[in-house]
C-alpha atoms as a PDB file:
ATOM      1  CA  MET A   1      -3.034  17.657  -4.425  1.00  0.00           C
ATOM      2  CA  LEU A   2       0.711  16.401  -3.309  1.00  0.00           C
ATOM      3  CA  GLN A   3       2.469  16.697   0.108  1.00  0.00           C
ATOM      4  CA  GLY A   4       4.709  18.990   0.448  1.00  0.00           C
ATOM      5  CA  GLY A   5       3.838  21.171  -2.600  1.00  0.00           C
ATOM      6  CA  GLY A   6       5.881  17.723  -5.250  1.00  0.00           C
ATOM      7  CA  PHE A   7       4.917  16.586  -8.001  1.00  0.00           C
ATOM      8  CA  CYS A   8       3.613  13.727  -9.448  1.00  0.00           C
ATOM      9  CA  PRO A   9       2.347  13.940 -12.962  1.00  0.00           C
ATOM     10  CA  THR A  10      -1.433  11.625 -13.735  1.00  0.00           C
ATOM     11  CA  LEU A  11      -0.280   8.432 -15.706  1.00  0.00           C
ATOM     12  CA  LYS A  12      -1.798   7.573 -19.034  1.00  0.00           C
ATOM     13  CA  SER A  13      -4.228   5.160 -19.213  1.00  0.00           C
ATOM     14  CA  GLN A  14      -1.917   2.349 -20.547  1.00  0.00           C
ATOM     15  CA  ASP A  15       0.445   3.182 -18.348  1.00  0.00           C
ATOM     16  CA  ILE A  16      -1.768   2.981 -15.555  1.00  0.00           C
ATOM     17  CA  LEU A  17      -2.917  -0.134 -16.418  1.00  0.00           C
ATOM     18  CA  ASP A  18       0.201  -1.345 -18.016  1.00  0.00           C
ATOM     19  CA  VAL A  19       1.944  -1.205 -14.210  1.00  0.00           C
ATOM     20  CA  MET A  20      -1.396  -2.326 -12.664  1.00  0.00           C
ATOM     21  CA  ARG A  21      -1.033  -5.209 -14.453  1.00  0.00           C
ATOM     22  CA  GLN A  22       2.549  -6.174 -13.674  1.00  0.00           C
ATOM     23  CA  MET A  23       1.693  -5.837  -9.615  1.00  0.00           C
ATOM     24  CA  GLU A  24      -0.688  -8.530 -10.498  1.00  0.00           C
ATOM     25  CA  ILE A  25      -3.759  -6.392  -9.332  1.00  0.00           C
ATOM     26  CA  PRO A  26      -7.155  -6.887 -11.765  1.00  0.00           C
ATOM     27  CA  ILE A  27      -7.997  -3.487 -14.262  1.00  0.00           C
ATOM     28  CA  VAL A  28      -9.511  -2.893 -17.669  1.00  0.00           C
ATOM     29  CA  GLU A  29      -9.899   0.373 -19.488  1.00  0.00           C
ATOM     30  CA  GLU A  30     -13.538   0.180 -18.794  1.00  0.00           C
ATOM     31  CA  ASP A  31     -13.118   0.644 -14.870  1.00  0.00           C
ATOM     32  CA  LEU A  32     -10.645   3.822 -15.320  1.00  0.00           C
ATOM     33  CA  GLU A  33     -13.630   5.590 -17.159  1.00  0.00           C
ATOM     34  CA  LYS A  34     -16.565   4.182 -14.668  1.00  0.00           C
ATOM     35  CA  PRO A  35     -14.765   2.980 -11.608  1.00  0.00           C
ATOM     36  CA  THR A  36     -17.191   1.490  -8.383  1.00  0.00           C
ATOM     37  CA  PRO A  37     -16.497   1.111  -5.168  1.00  0.00           C
ATOM     38  CA  GLN A  38     -15.831  -2.785  -5.294  1.00  0.00           C
ATOM     39  CA  ARG A  39     -13.283  -2.546  -7.988  1.00  0.00           C
ATOM     40  CA  VAL A  40     -11.661   0.622  -5.921  1.00  0.00           C
ATOM     41  CA  GLN A  41     -11.942  -1.513  -2.853  1.00  0.00           C
ATOM     42  CA  ILE A  42      -9.907  -4.167  -4.621  1.00  0.00           C
ATOM     43  CA  TRP A  43      -7.496  -2.159  -6.266  1.00  0.00           C
ATOM     44  CA  PHE A  44      -6.979  -0.488  -2.445  1.00  0.00           C
ATOM     45  CA  GLU A  45      -6.695  -3.772  -0.820  1.00  0.00           C
ATOM     46  CA  ALA A  46      -4.103  -5.127  -3.024  1.00  0.00           C
ATOM     47  CA  PHE A  47      -1.971  -2.071  -2.658  1.00  0.00           C
ATOM     48  CA  LEU A  48      -1.610  -1.998   1.172  1.00  0.00           C
ATOM     49  CA  TYR A  49      -1.156  -5.289   0.870  1.00  0.00           C
ATOM     50  CA  ILE A  50       1.920  -5.149  -1.933  1.00  0.00           C
ATOM     51  CA  LEU A  51       3.184  -1.974  -0.415  1.00  0.00           C
ATOM     52  CA  LYS A  52       2.592  -2.574   3.289  1.00  0.00           C
ATOM     53  CA  GLY A  53       2.291  -6.096   3.848  1.00  0.00           C
ATOM     54  CA  ILE A  54      -0.904  -5.623   5.723  1.00  0.00           C
ATOM     55  CA  SER A  55      -3.281  -7.908   4.447  1.00  0.00           C
ATOM     56  CA  LEU A  56      -7.527  -7.362   5.238  1.00  0.00           C
ATOM     57  CA  GLU A  57      -7.005  -9.741   7.986  1.00  0.00           C
ATOM     58  CA  GLN A  58      -4.923  -7.845  10.114  1.00  0.00           C
ATOM     59  CA  LEU A  59      -7.220  -5.016   8.941  1.00  0.00           C
ATOM     60  CA  GLY A  60     -10.070  -6.616  10.642  1.00  0.00           C
ATOM     61  CA  THR A  61     -12.528  -5.244  12.964  1.00  0.00           C
ATOM     62  CA  SER A  62     -10.371  -3.865  16.446  1.00  0.00           C
ATOM     63  CA  VAL A  63     -11.184  -5.272  19.310  1.00  0.00           C
ATOM     64  CA  GLU A  64     -10.799  -2.349  21.291  1.00  0.00           C
ATOM     65  CA  LEU A  65     -12.458  -0.687  19.316  1.00  0.00           C
ATOM     66  CA  LEU A  66     -15.958  -3.099  19.544  1.00  0.00           C
ATOM     67  CA  ASP A  67     -15.361  -3.401  23.403  1.00  0.00           C
ATOM     68  CA  LEU A  68     -16.196   0.337  23.482  1.00  0.00           C
ATOM     69  CA  THR A  69     -20.045  -0.499  22.178  1.00  0.00           C
ATOM     70  CA  GLU A  70     -22.744  -0.957  23.652  1.00  0.00           C
ATOM     71  CA  TYR A  71     -23.732  -3.008  20.155  1.00  0.00           C
ATOM     72  CA  PRO A  72     -21.355  -4.602  18.464  1.00  0.00           C
ATOM     73  CA  GLU A  73     -22.388  -6.597  15.869  1.00  0.00           C
ATOM     74  CA  SER A  74     -23.873  -3.022  14.499  1.00  0.00           C
ATOM     75  CA  HIS A  75     -20.830  -1.335  14.495  1.00  0.00           C
ATOM     76  CA  SER A  76     -18.036  -4.459  13.149  1.00  0.00           C
ATOM     77  CA  ASP A  77     -18.396  -3.261   9.355  1.00  0.00           C
ATOM     78  CA  ASP A  78     -18.259   0.525  10.149  1.00  0.00           C
ATOM     79  CA  ILE A  79     -14.904   0.468  11.941  1.00  0.00           C
ATOM     80  CA  PHE A  80     -13.614  -2.764   9.242  1.00  0.00           C
ATOM     81  CA  LEU A  81     -14.484   0.675   6.841  1.00  0.00           C
ATOM     82  CA  MET A  82     -12.774   3.538   9.388  1.00  0.00           C
ATOM     83  CA  SER A  83      -9.660   1.167   9.572  1.00  0.00           C
ATOM     84  CA  PHE A  84      -9.547   0.694   5.819  1.00  0.00           C
ATOM     85  CA  TYR A  85      -9.424   4.055   4.922  1.00  0.00           C
ATOM     86  CA  GLN A  86      -6.738   5.627   7.554  1.00  0.00           C
ATOM     87  CA  ASN A  87      -4.889   2.812   6.379  1.00  0.00           C
ATOM     88  CA  MET A  88      -5.208   3.423   3.140  1.00  0.00           C
ATOM     89  CA  SER A  89      -5.092   7.478   3.921  1.00  0.00           C
ATOM     90  CA  THR A  90      -1.390   6.822   5.402  1.00  0.00           C
ATOM     91  CA  LEU A  91      -0.676   4.587   2.455  1.00  0.00           C
ATOM     92  CA  LEU A  92      -1.573   7.642   0.333  1.00  0.00           C
ATOM     93  CA  LEU A  93      -0.120  10.447   1.910  1.00  0.00           C
ATOM     94  CA  GLN A  94       3.065   8.248   1.939  1.00  0.00           C
ATOM     95  CA  VAL A  95       3.666   8.487  -2.274  1.00  0.00           C
ATOM     96  CA  GLY A  96       2.634  11.925  -2.126  1.00  0.00           C
ATOM     97  CA  VAL A  97      -1.045  11.534  -2.197  1.00  0.00           C
ATOM     98  CA  ASP A  98      -2.192  15.145   0.306  1.00  0.00           C
ATOM     99  CA  ASP A  99      -6.295  15.060  -0.449  1.00  0.00           C
ATOM    100  CA  PHE A 100      -7.851  10.873  -0.150  1.00  0.00           C
ATOM    101  CA  SER A 101     -11.138  10.856   1.274  1.00  0.00           C
ATOM    102  CA  LEU A 102     -13.740   8.604   1.889  1.00  0.00           C
ATOM    103  CA  ARG A 103     -15.854   9.623  -0.922  1.00  0.00           C
ATOM    104  CA  ASP A 104     -12.700   8.315  -3.119  1.00  0.00           C
ATOM    105  CA  MET A 105     -14.059   5.054  -1.891  1.00  0.00           C
ATOM    106  CA  LEU A 106     -17.766   5.461  -1.703  1.00  0.00           C
ATOM    107  CA  LYS A 107     -17.878   7.218  -4.417  1.00  0.00           C
ATOM    108  CA  PRO A 108     -15.441   7.470  -7.254  1.00  0.00           C
ATOM    109  CA  GLU A 109     -14.777   9.590  -9.494  1.00  0.00           C
ATOM    110  CA  PRO A 110     -12.940   8.954 -12.460  1.00  0.00           C
ATOM    111  CA  ALA A 111     -10.679  11.774 -12.702  1.00  0.00           C
ATOM    112  CA  ARG A 112      -9.741  11.818  -8.202  1.00  0.00           C
ATOM    113  CA  VAL A 113      -9.461   7.368  -9.855  1.00  0.00           C
ATOM    114  CA  ARG A 114      -6.899   8.012 -11.966  1.00  0.00           C
ATOM    115  CA  ARG A 115      -4.624  10.498 -10.822  1.00  0.00           C
ATOM    116  CA  ILE A 116      -4.562   8.130  -6.997  1.00  0.00           C
ATOM    117  CA  LEU A 117      -3.471   5.225  -9.231  1.00  0.00           C
ATOM    118  CA  SER A 118      -1.344   7.587 -10.924  1.00  0.00           C
ATOM    119  CA  GLY A 119       0.173   8.105  -7.590  1.00  0.00           C
ATOM    120  CA  VAL A 120       1.109   4.472  -6.553  1.00  0.00           C
ATOM    121  CA  CYS A 121       2.043   3.517  -9.714  1.00  0.00           C
ATOM    122  CA  ASN A 122       4.450   5.734  -9.774  1.00  0.00           C
ATOM    123  CA  PHE A 123       5.726   4.819  -6.166  1.00  0.00           C
ATOM    124  CA  ALA A 124       5.548   1.882  -7.798  1.00  0.00           C
ATOM    125  CA  MET A 125       7.829   2.457 -10.709  1.00  0.00           C
ATOM    126  CA  PHE A 126      10.386   4.197  -8.624  1.00  0.00           C
ATOM    127  CA  ARG A 127      10.589   1.124  -5.746  1.00  0.00           C
ATOM    128  CA  ASP A 128      11.088  -1.270  -7.837  1.00  0.00           C
ATOM    129  CA  ASP A 129      13.822   0.759 -10.271  1.00  0.00           C
ATOM    130  CA  ARG A 130      15.132   1.019  -6.970  1.00  0.00           C
ATOM    131  CA  MET A 131      14.762  -2.258  -4.971  1.00  0.00           C
ATOM    132  CA  PRO A 132      17.871  -4.244  -7.231  1.00  0.00           C
ATOM    133  CA  THR A 133      20.135  -1.476  -5.069  1.00  0.00           C
ATOM    134  CA  LEU A 134      18.021  -2.419  -1.976  1.00  0.00           C
ATOM    135  CA  GLU A 135      19.039  -6.274  -2.220  1.00  0.00           C
ATOM    136  CA  LYS A 136      22.140  -5.000  -2.991  1.00  0.00           C
ATOM    137  CA  TYR A 137      22.853  -3.660  -0.050  1.00  0.00           C
ATOM    138  CA  THR A 138      20.715  -5.529   2.481  1.00  0.00           C
ATOM    139  CA  ALA A 139      22.981  -8.990   1.321  1.00  0.00           C
ATOM    140  CA  GLN A 140      26.127  -6.808   1.922  1.00  0.00           C
ATOM    141  CA  ALA A 141      24.263  -5.842   5.748  1.00  0.00           C
ATOM    142  CA  ASP A 142      23.265  -9.788   6.491  1.00  0.00           C
ATOM    143  CA  GLU A 143      26.876 -10.749   5.398  1.00  0.00           C
ATOM    144  CA  GLN A 144      28.553  -8.595   7.314  1.00  0.00           C
ATOM    145  CA  ALA A 145      26.078  -9.921   9.923  1.00  0.00           C
ATOM    146  CA  GLU A 146      27.240 -12.778   9.898  1.00  0.00           C
ATOM    147  CA  ARG A 147      30.744 -12.526   9.636  1.00  0.00           C
ATOM    148  CA  LEU A 148      30.128 -10.261  13.000  1.00  0.00           C
ATOM    149  CA  GLN A 149      28.561 -13.303  14.630  1.00  0.00           C
ATOM    150  CA  SER A 150      31.572 -15.811  13.162  1.00  0.00           C
ATOM    151  CA  MET A 151      33.855 -13.844  14.909  1.00  0.00           C
ATOM    152  CA  GLN A 152      31.944 -13.351  18.240  1.00  0.00           C
ATOM    153  CA  GLN A 153      31.853 -16.235  18.198  1.00  0.00           C
ATOM    154  CA  GLU A 154      35.350 -16.890  17.657  1.00  0.00           C
ATOM    155  CA  LEU A 155      36.277 -14.602  20.337  1.00  0.00           C
ATOM    156  CA  ASP A 156      34.241 -16.404  22.630  1.00  0.00           C
ATOM    157  CA  GLN A 157      35.988 -20.006  22.515  1.00  0.00           C
ATOM    158  CA  ILE A 158      39.272 -17.958  22.779  1.00  0.00           C
ATOM    159  CA  THR A 159      38.484 -16.264  25.832  1.00  0.00           C
ATOM    160  CA  GLN A 160      36.918 -19.271  27.245  1.00  0.00           C
END
C-alpha cells in the first residue's frame, strides 16, 4: 500500500537492477528472485545512508535505552535491530511504502521486496530528476546569502 492512496508502480527487474547499480548498491537478478535477510539488510543500510545520510555507526546502540536495562549486553542487538527497523520504516513511509514490517527484513518475500525496492527506486529516480533544479536554487540562495553578508559588513563599516 502507499500512503495517501497514491500509486507507485512495481518496476521491472531490469529497472530495479539499473537504479540500484546507479546508486552503487550491489544486486543481481537472483537477489530479486530469492532475497535473503543479509542482502536485504545491505540494501536497506545503503538506502538509509544514501537517502537520509544515516550510517550504521549513527544508528548504533542507543546509550539511553541500554542504561534502562538490567542486562545491557544481552539487549544491544535487539535495540540496534529496532532502531534500524524504525529508521527504515520512516524512510519507506516517506517514499510511499506504508506497510513495511519487521518480517520484510527478517523473512523477505520476493514480491514484497520487489515492491519495496520499486518504491525506493522510484523515489531515487524522482530525486535525481529534480536535483539539478534544487542545486540551481541552492546556488542562487548561497550567492544571495554571501551578497547580504557583504552588504551587512559594508553597512557596519559605514555606521562605525
